[in-house]
PDB file of C-alpha atoms in Angstrom:
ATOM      1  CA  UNK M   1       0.000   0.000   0.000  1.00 63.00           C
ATOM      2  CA  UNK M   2       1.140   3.714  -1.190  1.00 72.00           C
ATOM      3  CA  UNK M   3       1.040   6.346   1.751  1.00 82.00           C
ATOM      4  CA  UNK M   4       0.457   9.737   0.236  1.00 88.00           C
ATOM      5  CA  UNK M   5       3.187  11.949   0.047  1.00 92.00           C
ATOM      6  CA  UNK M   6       3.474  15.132  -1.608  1.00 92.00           C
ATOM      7  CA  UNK M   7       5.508  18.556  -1.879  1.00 92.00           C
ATOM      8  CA  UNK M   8       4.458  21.639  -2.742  1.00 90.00           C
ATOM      9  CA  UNK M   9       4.997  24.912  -4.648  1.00 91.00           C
ATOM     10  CA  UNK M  10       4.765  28.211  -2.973  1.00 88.00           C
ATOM     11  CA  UNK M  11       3.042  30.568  -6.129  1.00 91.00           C
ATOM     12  CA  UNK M  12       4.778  33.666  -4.090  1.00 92.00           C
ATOM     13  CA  UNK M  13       8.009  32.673  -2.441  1.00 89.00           C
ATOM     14  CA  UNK M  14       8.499  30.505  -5.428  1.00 92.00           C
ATOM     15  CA  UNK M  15      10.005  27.632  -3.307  1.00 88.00           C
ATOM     16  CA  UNK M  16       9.422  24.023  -3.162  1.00 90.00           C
ATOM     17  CA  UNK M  17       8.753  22.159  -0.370  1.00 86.00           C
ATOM     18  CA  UNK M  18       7.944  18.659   1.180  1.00 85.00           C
ATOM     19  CA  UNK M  19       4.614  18.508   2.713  1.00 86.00           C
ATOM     20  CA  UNK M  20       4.282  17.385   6.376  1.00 82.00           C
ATOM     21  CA  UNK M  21       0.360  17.860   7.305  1.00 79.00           C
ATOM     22  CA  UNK M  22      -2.665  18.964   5.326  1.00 83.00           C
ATOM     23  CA  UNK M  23      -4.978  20.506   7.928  1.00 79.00           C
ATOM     24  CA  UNK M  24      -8.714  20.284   6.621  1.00 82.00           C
ATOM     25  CA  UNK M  25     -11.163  23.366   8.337  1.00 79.00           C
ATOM     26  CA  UNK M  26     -15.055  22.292   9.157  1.00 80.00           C
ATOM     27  CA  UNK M  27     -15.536  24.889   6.701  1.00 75.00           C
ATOM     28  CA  UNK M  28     -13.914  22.881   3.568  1.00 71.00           C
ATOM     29  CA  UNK M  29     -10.741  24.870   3.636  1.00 73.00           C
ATOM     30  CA  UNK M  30      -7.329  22.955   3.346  1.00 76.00           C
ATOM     31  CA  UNK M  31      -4.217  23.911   4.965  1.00 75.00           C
ATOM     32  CA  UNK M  32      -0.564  22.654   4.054  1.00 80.00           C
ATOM     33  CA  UNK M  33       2.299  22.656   6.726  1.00 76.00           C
ATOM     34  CA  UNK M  34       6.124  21.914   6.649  1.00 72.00           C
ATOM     35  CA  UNK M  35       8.593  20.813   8.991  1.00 64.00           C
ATOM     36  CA  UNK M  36      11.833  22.454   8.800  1.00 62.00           C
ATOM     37  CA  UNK M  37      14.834  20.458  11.048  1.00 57.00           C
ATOM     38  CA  UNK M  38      12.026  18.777  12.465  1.00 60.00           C
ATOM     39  CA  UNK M  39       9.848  21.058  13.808  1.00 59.00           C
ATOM     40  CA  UNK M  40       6.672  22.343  12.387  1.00 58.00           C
ATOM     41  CA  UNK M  41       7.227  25.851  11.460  1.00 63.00           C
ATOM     42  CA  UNK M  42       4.756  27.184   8.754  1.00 72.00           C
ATOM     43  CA  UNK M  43       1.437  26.590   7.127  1.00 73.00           C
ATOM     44  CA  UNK M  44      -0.035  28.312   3.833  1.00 78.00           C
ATOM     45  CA  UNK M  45      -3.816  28.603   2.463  1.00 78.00           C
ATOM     46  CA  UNK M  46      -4.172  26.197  -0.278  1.00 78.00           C
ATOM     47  CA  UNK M  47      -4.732  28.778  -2.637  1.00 83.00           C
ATOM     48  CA  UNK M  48      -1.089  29.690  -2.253  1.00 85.00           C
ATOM     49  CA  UNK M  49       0.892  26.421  -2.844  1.00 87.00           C
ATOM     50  CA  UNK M  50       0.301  24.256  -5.861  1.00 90.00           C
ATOM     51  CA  UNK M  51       0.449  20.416  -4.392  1.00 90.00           C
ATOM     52  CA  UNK M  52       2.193  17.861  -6.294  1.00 94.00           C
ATOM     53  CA  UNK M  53       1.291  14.137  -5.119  1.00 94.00           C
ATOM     54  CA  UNK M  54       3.938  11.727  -5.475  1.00 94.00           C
ATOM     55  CA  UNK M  55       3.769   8.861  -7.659  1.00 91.00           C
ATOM     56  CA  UNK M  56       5.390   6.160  -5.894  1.00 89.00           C
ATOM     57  CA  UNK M  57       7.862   5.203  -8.486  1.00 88.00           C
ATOM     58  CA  UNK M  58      11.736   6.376  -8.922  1.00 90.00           C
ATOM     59  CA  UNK M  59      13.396   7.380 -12.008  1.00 90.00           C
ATOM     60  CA  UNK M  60      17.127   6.451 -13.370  1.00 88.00           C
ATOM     61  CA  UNK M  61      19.028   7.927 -10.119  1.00 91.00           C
ATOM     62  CA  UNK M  62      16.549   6.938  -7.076  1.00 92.00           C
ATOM     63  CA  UNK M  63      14.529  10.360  -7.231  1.00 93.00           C
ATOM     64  CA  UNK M  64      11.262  10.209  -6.488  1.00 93.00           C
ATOM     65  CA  UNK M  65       8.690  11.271  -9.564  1.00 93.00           C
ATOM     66  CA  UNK M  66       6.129  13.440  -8.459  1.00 95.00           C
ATOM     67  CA  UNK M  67       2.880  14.884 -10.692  1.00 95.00           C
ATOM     68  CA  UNK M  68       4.441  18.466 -11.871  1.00 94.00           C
ATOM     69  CA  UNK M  69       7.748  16.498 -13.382  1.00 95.00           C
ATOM     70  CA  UNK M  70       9.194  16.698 -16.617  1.00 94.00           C
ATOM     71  CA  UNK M  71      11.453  13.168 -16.989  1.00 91.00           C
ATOM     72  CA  UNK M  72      13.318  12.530 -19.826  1.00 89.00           C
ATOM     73  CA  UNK M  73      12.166   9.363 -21.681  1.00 83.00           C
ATOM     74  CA  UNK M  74      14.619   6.662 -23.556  1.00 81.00           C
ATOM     75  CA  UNK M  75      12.404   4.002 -25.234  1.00 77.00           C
ATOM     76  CA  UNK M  76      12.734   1.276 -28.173  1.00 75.00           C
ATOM     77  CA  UNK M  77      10.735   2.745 -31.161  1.00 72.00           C
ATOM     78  CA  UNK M  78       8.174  -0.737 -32.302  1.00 73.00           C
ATOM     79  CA  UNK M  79       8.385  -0.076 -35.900  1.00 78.00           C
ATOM     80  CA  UNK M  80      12.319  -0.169 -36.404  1.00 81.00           C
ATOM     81  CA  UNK M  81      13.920  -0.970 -32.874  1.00 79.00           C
ATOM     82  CA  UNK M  82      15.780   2.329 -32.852  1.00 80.00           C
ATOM     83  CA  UNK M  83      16.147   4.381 -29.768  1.00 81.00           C
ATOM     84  CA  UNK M  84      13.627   7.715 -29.099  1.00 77.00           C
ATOM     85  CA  UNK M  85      14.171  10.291 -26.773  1.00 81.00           C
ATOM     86  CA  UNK M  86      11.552  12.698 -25.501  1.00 82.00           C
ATOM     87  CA  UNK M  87       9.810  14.619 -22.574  1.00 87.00           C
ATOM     88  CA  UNK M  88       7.220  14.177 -20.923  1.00 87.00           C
ATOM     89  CA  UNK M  89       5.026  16.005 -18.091  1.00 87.00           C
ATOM     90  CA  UNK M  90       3.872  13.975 -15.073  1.00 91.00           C
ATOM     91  CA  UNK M  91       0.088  14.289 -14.388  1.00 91.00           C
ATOM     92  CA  UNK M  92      -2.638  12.812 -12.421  1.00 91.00           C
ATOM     93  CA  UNK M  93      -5.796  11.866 -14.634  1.00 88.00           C
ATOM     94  CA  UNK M  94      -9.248  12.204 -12.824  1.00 90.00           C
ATOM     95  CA  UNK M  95     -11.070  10.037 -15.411  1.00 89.00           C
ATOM     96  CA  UNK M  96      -8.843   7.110 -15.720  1.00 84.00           C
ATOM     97  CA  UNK M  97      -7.502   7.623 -12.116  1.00 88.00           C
ATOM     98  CA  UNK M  98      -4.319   6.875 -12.926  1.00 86.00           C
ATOM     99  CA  UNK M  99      -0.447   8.523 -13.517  1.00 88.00           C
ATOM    100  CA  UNK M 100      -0.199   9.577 -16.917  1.00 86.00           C
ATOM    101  CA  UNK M 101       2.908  11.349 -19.168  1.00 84.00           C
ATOM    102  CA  UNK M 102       1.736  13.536 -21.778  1.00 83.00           C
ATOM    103  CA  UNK M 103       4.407  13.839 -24.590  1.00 81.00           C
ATOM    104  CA  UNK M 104       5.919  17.646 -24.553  1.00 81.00           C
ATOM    105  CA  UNK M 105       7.132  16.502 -28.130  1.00 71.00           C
ATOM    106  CA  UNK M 106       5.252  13.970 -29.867  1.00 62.00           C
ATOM    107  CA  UNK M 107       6.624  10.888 -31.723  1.00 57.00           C
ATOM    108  CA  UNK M 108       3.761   9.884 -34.531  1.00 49.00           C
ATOM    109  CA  UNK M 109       0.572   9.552 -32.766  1.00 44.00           C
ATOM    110  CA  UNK M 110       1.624   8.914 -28.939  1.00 50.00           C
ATOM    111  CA  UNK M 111       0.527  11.844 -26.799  1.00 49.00           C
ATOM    112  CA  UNK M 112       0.078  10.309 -23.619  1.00 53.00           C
ATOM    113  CA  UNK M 113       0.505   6.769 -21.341  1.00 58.00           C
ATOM    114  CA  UNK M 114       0.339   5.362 -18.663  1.00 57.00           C
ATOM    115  CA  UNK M 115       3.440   6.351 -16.279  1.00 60.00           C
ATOM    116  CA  UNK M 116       3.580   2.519 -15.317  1.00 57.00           C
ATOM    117  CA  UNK M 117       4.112   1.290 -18.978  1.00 60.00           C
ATOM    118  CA  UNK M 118       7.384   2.851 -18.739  1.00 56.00           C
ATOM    119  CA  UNK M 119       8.413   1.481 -15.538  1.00 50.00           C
ATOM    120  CA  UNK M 120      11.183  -0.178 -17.508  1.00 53.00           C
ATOM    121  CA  UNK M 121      12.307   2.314 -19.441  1.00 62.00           C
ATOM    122  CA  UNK M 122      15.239   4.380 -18.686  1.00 75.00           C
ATOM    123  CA  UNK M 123      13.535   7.768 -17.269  1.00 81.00           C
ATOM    124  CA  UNK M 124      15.532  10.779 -15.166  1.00 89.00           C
ATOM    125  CA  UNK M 125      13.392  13.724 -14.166  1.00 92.00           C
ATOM    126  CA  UNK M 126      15.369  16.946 -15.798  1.00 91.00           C
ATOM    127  CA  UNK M 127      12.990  19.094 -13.671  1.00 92.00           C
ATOM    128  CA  UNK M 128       9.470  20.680 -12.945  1.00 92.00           C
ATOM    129  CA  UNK M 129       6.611  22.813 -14.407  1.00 90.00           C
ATOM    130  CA  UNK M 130       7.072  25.336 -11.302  1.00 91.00           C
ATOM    131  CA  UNK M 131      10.878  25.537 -10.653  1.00 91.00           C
ATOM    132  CA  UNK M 132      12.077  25.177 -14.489  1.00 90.00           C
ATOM    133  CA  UNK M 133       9.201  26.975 -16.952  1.00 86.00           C
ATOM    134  CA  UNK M 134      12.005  27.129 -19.106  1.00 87.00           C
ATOM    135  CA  UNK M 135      11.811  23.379 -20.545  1.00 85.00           C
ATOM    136  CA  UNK M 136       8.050  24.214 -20.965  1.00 78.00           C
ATOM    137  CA  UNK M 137       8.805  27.100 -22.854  1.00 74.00           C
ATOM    138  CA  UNK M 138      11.373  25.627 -24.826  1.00 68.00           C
ATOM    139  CA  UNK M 139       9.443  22.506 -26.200  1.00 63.00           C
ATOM    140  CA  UNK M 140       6.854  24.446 -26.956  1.00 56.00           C
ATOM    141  CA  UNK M 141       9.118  26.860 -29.178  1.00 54.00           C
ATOM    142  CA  UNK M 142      10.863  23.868 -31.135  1.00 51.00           C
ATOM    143  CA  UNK M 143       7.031  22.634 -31.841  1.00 46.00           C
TER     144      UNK M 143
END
């Protein structure tokens, strides 16, 4: 069994930073603290961090992939057995309740898979949506 674990992104601060307690108000409202050298220190609306959930699986180097990633891809392409390259964004889908990459440079038709289906691929996250905008911006010029 999975325990939940997640970090988050301060929008204002723009810092990252593990999650130790979501605090839940009668009124619906959801708090998100932090521990800093082991004691709790701060908490923050949830309309100023952006959570990221992990997803319980590692990439290449033992770092844990979390939804907000972009990992760097190395497959076997199925028509010719050559190698591909790409990137890919780490995202929880609602519908199919499950981990999904979406493709930040589609090969052919692929857009987006499972994040299990390349549990045996070579993957290394090369950063995130909220601490490296950059890579998003990037792809999206050499589209």
């Amino acid at each position: 069994m999975m325990i939940p674990k997640f970090r988050a992104w301060h929008k204002e601060k723009k810092q990252m930073f593990d999650v130790a307690a979501l605090f839940f108000s009668r009124d619906g409202r959801m708090n998100v603290g932090n521990f800093v050298a082991g004691c709790f220190v701060e908490h923050y609306k949830s309309d100023d961090v952006k959570l990221m959930q992990s997803t319980g699986l590692k990439d290449k180097n033992g770092k844990e992939i979390f939804t907000g990633d972009i990992v760097k891809v190395q497959t076997t392409s199925i028509i010719d057995g050559s190698k591909l390259d790409f990137l890919a964004y780490v995202y929880f889908n609602e519908e199919y309740l499950a981990f999904l990459i979406k493709n930040l440079n589609p090969i052919g038709d692929f857009a987006s898979a499972k994040l299990q289906e390349y549990l045996k691929q070579n993957r290394e996250i090369i950063g995130n949506i909220h601490e490296n905008p950059e890579i998003m911006a990037e792809v999206k010029n050499d589209a």
